GROMACS .gro file of N, CA and C in nm:
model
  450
    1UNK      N    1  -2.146   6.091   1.737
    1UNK     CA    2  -2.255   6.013   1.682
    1UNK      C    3  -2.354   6.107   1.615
    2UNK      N    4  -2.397   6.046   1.484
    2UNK     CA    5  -2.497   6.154   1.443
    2UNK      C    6  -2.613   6.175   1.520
    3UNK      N    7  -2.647   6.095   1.590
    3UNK     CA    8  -2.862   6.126   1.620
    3UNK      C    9  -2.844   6.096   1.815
    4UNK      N   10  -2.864   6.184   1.851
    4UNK     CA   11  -2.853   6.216   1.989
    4UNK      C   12  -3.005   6.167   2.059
    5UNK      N   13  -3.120   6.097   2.017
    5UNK     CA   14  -3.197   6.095   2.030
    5UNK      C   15  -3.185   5.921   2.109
    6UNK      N   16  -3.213   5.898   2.281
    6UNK     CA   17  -3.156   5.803   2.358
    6UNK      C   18  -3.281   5.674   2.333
    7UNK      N   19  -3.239   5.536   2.263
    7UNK     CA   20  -3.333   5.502   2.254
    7UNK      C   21  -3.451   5.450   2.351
    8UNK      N   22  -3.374   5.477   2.496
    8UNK     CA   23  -3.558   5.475   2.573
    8UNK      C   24  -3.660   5.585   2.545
    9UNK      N   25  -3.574   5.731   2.545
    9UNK     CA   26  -3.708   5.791   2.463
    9UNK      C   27  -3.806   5.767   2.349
   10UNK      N   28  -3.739   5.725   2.240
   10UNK     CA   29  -3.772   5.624   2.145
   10UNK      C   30  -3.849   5.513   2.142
   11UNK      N   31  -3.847   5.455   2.244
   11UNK     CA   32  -3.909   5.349   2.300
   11UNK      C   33  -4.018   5.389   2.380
   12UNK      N   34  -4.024   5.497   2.427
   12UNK     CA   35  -4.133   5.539   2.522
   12UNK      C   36  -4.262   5.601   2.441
   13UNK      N   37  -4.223   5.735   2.303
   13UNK     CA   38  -4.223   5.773   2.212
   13UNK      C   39  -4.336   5.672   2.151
   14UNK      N   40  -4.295   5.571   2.111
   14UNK     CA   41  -4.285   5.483   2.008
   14UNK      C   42  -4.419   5.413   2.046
   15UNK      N   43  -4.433   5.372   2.180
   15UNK     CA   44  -4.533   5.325   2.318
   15UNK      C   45  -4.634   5.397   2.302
   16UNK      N   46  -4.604   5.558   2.326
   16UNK     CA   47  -4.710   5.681   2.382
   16UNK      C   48  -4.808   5.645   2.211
   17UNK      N   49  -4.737   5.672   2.085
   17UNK     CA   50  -4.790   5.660   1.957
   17UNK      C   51  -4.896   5.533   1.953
   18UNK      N   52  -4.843   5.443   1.979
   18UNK     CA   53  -4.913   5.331   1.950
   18UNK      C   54  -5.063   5.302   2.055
   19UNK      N   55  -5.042   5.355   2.165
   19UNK     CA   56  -5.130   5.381   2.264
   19UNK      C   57  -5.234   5.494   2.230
   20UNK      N   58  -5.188   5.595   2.146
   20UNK     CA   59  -5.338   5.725   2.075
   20UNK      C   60  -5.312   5.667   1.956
   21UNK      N   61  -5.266   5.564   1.895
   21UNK     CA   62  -5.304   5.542   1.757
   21UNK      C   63  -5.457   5.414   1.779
   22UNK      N   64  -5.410   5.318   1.891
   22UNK     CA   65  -5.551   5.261   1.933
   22UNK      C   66  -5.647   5.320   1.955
   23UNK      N   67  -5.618   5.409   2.052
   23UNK     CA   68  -5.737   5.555   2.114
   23UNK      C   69  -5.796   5.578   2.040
   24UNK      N   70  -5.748   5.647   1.912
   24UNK     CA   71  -5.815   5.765   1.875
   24UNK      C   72  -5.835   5.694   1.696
   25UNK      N   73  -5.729   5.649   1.665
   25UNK     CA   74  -5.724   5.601   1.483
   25UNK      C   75  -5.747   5.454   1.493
   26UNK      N   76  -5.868   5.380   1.562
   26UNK     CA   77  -5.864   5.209   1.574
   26UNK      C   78  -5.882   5.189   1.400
   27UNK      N   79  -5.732   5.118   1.395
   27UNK     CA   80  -5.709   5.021   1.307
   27UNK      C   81  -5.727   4.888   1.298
   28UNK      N   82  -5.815   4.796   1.242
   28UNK     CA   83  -5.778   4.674   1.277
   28UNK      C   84  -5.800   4.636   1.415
   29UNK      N   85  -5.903   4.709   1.485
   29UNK     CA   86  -5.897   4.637   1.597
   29UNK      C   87  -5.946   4.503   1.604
   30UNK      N   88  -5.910   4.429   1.706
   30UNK     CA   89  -5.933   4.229   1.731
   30UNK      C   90  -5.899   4.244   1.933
   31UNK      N   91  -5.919   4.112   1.915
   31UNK     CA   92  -5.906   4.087   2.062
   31UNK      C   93  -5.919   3.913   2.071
   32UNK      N   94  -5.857   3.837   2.080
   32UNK     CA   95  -5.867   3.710   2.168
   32UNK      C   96  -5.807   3.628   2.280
   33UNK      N   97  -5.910   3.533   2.324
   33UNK     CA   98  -5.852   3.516   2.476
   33UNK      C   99  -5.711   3.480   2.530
   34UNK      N  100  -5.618   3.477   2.418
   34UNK     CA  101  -5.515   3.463   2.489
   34UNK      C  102  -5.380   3.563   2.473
   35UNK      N  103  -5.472   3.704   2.443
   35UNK     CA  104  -5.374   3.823   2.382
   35UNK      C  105  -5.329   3.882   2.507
   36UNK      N  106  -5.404   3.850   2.644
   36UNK     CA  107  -5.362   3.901   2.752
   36UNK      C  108  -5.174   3.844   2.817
   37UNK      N  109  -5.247   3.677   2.763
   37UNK     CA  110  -5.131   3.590   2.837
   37UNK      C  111  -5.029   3.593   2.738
   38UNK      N  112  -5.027   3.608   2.623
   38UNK     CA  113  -4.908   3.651   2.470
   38UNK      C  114  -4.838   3.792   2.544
   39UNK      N  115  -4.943   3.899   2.543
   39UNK     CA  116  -4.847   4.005   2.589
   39UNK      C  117  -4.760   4.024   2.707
   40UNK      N  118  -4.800   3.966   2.851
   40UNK     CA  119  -4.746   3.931   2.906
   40UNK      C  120  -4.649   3.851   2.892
   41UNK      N  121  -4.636   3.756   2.842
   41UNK     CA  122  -4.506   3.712   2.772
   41UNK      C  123  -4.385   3.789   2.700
   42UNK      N  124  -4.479   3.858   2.619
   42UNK     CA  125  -4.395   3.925   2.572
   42UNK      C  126  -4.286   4.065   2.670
   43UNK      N  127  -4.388   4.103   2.815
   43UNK     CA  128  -4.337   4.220   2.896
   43UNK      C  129  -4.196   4.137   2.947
   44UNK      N  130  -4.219   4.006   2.956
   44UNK     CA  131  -4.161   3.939   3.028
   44UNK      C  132  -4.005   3.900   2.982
   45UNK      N  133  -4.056   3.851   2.857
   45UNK     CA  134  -3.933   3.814   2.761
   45UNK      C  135  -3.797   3.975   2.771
   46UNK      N  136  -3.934   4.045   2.705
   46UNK     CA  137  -3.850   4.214   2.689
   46UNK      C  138  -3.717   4.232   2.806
   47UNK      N  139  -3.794   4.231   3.005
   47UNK     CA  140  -3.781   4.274   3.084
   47UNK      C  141  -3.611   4.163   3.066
   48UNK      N  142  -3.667   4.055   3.066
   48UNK     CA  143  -3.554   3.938   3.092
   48UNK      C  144  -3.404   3.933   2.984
   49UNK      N  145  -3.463   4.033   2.897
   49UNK     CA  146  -3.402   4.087   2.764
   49UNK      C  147  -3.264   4.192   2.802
   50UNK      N  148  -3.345   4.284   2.840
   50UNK     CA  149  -3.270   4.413   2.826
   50UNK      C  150  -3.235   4.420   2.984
   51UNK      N  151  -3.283   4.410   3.118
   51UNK     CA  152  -3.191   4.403   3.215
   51UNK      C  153  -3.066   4.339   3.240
   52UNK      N  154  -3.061   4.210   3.231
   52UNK     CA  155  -2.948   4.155   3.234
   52UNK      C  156  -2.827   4.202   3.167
   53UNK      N  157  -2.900   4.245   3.026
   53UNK     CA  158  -2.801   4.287   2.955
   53UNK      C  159  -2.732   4.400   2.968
   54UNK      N  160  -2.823   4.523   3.073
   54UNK     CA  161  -2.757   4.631   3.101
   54UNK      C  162  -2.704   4.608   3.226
   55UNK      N  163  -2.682   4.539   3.288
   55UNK     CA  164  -2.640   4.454   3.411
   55UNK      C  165  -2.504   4.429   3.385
   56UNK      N  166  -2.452   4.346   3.273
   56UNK     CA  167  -2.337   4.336   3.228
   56UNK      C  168  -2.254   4.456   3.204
   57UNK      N  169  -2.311   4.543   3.116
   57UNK     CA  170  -2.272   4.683   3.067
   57UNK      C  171  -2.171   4.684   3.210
   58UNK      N  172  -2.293   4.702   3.350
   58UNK     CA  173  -2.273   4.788   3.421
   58UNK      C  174  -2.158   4.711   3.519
   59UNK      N  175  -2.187   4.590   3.476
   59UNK     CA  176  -2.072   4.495   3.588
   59UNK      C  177  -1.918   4.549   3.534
   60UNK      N  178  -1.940   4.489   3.399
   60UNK     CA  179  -1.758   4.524   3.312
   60UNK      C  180  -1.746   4.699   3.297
   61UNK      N  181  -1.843   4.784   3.376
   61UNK     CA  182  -1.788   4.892   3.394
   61UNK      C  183  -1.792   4.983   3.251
   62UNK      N  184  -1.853   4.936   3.156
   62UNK     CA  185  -1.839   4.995   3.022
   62UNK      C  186  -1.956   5.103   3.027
   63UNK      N  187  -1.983   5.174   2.940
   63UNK     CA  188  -2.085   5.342   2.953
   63UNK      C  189  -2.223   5.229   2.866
   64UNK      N  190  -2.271   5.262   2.902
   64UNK     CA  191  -2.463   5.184   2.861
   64UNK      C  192  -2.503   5.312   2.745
   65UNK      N  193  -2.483   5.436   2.785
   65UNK     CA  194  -2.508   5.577   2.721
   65UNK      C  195  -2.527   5.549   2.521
   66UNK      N  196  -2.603   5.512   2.465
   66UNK     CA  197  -2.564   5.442   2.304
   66UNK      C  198  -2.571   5.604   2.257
   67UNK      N  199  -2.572   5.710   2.298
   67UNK     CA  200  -2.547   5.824   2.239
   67UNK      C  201  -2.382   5.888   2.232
   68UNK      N  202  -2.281   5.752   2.325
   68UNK     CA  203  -2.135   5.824   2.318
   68UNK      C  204  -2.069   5.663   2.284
   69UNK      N  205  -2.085   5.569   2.160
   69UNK     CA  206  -2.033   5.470   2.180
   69UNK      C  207  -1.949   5.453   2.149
   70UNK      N  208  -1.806   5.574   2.120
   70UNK     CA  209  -1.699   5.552   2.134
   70UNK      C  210  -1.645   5.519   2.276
   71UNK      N  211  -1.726   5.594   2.430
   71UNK     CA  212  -1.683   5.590   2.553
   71UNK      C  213  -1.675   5.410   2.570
   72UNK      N  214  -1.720   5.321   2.493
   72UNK     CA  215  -1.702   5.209   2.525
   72UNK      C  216  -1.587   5.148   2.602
   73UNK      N  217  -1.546   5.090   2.679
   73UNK     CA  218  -1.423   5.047   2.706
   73UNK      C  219  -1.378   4.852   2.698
   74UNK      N  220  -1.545   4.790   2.689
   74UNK     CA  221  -1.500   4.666   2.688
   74UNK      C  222  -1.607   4.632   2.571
   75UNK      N  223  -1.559   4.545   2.488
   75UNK     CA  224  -1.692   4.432   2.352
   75UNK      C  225  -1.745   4.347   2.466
   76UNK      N  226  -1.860   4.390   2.453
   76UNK     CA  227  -1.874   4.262   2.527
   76UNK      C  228  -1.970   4.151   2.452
   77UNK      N  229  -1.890   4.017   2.470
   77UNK     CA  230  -1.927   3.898   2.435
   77UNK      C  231  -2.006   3.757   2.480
   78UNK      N  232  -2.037   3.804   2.609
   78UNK     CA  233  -2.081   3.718   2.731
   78UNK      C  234  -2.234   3.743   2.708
   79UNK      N  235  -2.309   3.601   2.779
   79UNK     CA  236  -2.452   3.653   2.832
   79UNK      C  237  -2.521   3.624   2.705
   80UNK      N  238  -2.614   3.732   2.686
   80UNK     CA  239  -2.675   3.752   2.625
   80UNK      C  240  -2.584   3.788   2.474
   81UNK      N  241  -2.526   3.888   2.470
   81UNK     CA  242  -2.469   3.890   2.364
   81UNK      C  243  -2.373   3.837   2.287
   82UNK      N  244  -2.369   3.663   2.315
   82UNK     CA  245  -2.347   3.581   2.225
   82UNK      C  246  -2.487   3.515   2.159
   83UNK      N  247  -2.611   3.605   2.176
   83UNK     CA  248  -2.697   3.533   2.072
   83UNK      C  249  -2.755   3.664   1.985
   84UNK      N  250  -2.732   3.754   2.068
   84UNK     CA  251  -2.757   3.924   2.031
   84UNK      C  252  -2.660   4.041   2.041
   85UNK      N  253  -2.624   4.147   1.927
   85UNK     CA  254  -2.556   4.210   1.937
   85UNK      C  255  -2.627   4.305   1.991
   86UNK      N  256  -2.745   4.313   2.042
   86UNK     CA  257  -2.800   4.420   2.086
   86UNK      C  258  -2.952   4.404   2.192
   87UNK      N  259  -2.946   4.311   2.279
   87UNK     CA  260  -3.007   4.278   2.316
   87UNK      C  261  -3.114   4.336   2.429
   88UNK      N  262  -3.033   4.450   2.438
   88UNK     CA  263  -3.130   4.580   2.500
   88UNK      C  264  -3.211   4.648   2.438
   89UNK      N  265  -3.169   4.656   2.323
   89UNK     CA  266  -3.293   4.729   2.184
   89UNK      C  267  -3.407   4.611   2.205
   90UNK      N  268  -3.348   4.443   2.208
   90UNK     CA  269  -3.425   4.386   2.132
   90UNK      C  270  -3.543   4.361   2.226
   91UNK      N  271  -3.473   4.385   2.391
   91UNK     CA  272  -3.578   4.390   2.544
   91UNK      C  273  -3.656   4.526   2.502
   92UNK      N  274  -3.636   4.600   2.430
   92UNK     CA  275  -3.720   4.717   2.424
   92UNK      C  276  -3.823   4.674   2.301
   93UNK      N  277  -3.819   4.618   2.226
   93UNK     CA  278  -3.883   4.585   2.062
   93UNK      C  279  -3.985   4.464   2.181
   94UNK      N  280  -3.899   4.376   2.221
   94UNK     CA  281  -3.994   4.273   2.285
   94UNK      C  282  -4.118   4.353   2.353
   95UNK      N  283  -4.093   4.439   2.410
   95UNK     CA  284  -4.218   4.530   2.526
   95UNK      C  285  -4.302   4.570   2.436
   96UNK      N  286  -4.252   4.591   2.348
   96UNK     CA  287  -4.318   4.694   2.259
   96UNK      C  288  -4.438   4.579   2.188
   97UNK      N  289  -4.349   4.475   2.174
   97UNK     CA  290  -4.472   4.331   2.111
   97UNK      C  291  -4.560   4.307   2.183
   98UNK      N  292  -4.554   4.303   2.331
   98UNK     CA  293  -4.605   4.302   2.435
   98UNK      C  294  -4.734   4.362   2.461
   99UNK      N  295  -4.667   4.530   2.457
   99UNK     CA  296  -4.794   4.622   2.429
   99UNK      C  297  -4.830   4.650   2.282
  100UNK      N  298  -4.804   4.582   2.176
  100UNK     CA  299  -4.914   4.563   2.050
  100UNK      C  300  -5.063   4.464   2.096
  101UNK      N  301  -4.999   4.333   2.141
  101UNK     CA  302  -5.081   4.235   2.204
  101UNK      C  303  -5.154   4.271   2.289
  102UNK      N  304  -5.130   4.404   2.406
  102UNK     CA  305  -5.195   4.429   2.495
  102UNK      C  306  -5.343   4.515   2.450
  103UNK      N  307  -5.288   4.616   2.322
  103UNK     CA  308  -5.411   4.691   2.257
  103UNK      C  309  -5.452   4.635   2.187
  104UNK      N  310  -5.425   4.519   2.116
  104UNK     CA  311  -5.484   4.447   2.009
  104UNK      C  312  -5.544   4.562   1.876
  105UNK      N  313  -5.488   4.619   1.832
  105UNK     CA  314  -5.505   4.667   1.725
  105UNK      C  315  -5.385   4.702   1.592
  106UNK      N  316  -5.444   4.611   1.502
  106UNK     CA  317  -5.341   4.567   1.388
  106UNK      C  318  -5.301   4.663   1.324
  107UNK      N  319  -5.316   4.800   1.317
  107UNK     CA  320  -5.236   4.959   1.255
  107UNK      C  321  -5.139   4.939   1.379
  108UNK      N  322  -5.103   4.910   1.517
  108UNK     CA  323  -4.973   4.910   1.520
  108UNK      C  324  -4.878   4.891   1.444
  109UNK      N  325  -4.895   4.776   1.406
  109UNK     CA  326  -4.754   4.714   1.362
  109UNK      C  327  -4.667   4.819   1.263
  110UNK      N  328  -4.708   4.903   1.272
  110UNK     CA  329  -4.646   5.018   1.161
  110UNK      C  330  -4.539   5.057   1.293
  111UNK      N  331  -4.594   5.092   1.368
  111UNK     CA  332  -4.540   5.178   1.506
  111UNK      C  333  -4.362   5.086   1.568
  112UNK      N  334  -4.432   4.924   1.479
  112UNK     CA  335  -4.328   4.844   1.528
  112UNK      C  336  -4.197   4.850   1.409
  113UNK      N  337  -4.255   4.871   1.340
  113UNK     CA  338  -4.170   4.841   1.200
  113UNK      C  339  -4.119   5.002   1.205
  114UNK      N  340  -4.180   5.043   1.221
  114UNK     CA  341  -4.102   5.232   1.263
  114UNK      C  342  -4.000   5.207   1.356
  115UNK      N  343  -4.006   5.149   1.455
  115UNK     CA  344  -3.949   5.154   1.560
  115UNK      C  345  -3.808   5.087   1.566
  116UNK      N  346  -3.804   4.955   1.454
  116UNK     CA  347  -3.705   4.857   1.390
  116UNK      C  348  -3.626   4.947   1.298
  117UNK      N  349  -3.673   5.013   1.232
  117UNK     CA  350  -3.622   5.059   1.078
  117UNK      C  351  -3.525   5.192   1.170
  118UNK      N  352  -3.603   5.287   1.258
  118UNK     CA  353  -3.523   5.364   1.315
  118UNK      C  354  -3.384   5.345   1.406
  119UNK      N  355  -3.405   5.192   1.480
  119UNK     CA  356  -3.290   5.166   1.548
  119UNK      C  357  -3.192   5.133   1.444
  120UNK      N  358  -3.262   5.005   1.322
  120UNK     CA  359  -3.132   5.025   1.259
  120UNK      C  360  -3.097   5.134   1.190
  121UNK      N  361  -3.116   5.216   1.110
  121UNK     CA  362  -3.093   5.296   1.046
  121UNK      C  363  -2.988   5.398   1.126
  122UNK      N  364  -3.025   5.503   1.207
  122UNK     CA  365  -3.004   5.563   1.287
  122UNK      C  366  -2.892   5.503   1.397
  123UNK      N  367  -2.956   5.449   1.477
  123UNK     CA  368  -2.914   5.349   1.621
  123UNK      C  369  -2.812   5.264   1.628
  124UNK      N  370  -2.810   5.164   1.572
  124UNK     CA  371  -2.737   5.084   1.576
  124UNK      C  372  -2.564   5.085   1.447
  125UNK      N  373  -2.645   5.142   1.359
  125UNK     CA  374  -2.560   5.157   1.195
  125UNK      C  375  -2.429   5.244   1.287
  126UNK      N  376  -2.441   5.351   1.343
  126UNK     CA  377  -2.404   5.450   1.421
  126UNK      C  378  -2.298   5.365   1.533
  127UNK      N  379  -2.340   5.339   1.644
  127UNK     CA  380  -2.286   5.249   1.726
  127UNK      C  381  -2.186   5.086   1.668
  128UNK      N  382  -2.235   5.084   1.554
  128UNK     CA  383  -2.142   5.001   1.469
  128UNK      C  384  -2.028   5.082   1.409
  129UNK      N  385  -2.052   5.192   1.371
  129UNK     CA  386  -1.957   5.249   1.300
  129UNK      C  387  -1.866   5.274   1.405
  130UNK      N  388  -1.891   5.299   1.513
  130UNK     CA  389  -1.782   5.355   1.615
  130UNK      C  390  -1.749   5.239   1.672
  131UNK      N  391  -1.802   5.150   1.650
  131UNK     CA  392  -1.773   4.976   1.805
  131UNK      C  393  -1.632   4.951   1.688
  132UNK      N  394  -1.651   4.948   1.546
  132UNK     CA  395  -1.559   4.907   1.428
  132UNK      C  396  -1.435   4.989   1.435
  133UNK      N  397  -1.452   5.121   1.505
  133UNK     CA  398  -1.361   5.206   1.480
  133UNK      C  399  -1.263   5.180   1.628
  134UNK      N  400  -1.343   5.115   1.683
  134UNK     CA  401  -1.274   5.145   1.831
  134UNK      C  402  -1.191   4.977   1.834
  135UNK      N  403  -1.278   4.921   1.783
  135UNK     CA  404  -1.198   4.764   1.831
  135UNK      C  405  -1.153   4.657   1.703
  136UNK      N  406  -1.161   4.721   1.575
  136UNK     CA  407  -1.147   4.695   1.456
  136UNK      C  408  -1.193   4.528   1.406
  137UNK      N  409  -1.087   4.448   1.359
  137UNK     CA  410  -1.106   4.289   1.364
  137UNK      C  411  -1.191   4.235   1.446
  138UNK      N  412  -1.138   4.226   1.544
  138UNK     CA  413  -1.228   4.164   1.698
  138UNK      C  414  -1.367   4.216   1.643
  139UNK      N  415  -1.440   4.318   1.676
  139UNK     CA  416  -1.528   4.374   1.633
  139UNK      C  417  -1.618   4.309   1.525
  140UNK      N  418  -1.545   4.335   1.421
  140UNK     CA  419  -1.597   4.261   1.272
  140UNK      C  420  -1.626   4.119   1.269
  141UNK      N  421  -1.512   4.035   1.362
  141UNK     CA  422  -1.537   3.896   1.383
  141UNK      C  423  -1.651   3.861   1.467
  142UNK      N  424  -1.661   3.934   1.536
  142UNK     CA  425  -1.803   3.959   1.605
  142UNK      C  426  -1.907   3.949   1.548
  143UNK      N  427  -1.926   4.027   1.482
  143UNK     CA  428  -2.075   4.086   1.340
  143UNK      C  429  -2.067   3.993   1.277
  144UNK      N  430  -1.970   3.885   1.227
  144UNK     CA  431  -1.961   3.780   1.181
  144UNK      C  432  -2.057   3.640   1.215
  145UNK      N  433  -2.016   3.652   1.409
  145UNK     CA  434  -2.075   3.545   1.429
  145UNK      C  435  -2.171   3.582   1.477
  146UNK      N  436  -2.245   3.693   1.523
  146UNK     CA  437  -2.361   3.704   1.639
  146UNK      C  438  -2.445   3.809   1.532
  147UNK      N  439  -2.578   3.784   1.492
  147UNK     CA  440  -2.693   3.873   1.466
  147UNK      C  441  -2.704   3.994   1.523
  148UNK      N  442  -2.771   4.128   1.486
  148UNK     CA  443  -2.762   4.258   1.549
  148UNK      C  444  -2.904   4.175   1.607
  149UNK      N  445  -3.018   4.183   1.603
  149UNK     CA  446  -3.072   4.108   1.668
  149UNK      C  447  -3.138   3.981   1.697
  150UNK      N  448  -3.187   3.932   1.667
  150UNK     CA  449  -3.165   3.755   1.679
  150UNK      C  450  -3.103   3.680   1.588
   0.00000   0.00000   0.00000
């Protein structure tokens, strides 16, 4: 795989930025009364997102690791990922909405759109190229019917 870089660091990364970009560079800051109960939603959605889904990984025994995704051993099609091809990125993007809502300051959304543009680009393009190489048709018929993320 080209970019060895695991996307929870990325995600954490991505968090730490957006957290001293409120601090220190307030963009756009706002606040209203129901940005507490939105973001929470959003921790929630994320959490309900990306566990389950690495839950599966871990049930059918396949490697979770998106830095070796040839080690794959099963597609998996169940769950969650008949509405998402990637629904652990998308539990990580959800948190991340979460904590935009939580700082309320509108120069995030760069941090978010960074954070999108890098998985695909990098992340996912990558892990496609090898899911295609490993399981060919099946694979493709896949990408066919299910969104990389919603």
């Amino acid at each position: 795989m080209k970019l060895k870089v695991p996307p929870p660091i990325l995600f954490l990364s991505t968090g730490l930025m957006m957290f001293l970009t409120a601090r220190y560079v307030p963009l756009g800051q706002w606040s209203w009364s129901g940005a507490g109960i939105v973001s929470k939603l959003f921790f929630v959605l994320g959490f309900f997102c990306a566990f389950p889904a690495t839950w599966q990984f871990r049930k059918l025994r396949t490697t979770i690791d998106p830095r070796n995704p040839q080690q794959t051993s099963t597609l998996v099609r169940t769950g969650l990922y008949r509405i998402s091809r990637n629904p652990m990125y998308l539990g990580l993007l959800l948190v991340l909405v979460g904590w935009f809502f939580h700082l309320g300051q509108a120069g995030n959304l760069l941090w978010l759109l960074g954070f999108v543009i890098w998985m695909n680009r990098f992340q996912i393009k990558a892990e496609e190229e090898a899911l295609a190489q490993k399981f060919g048709a099946e694979y493709e018929e896949y990408k066919k019917q299910v969104r990389p993320w919603l």
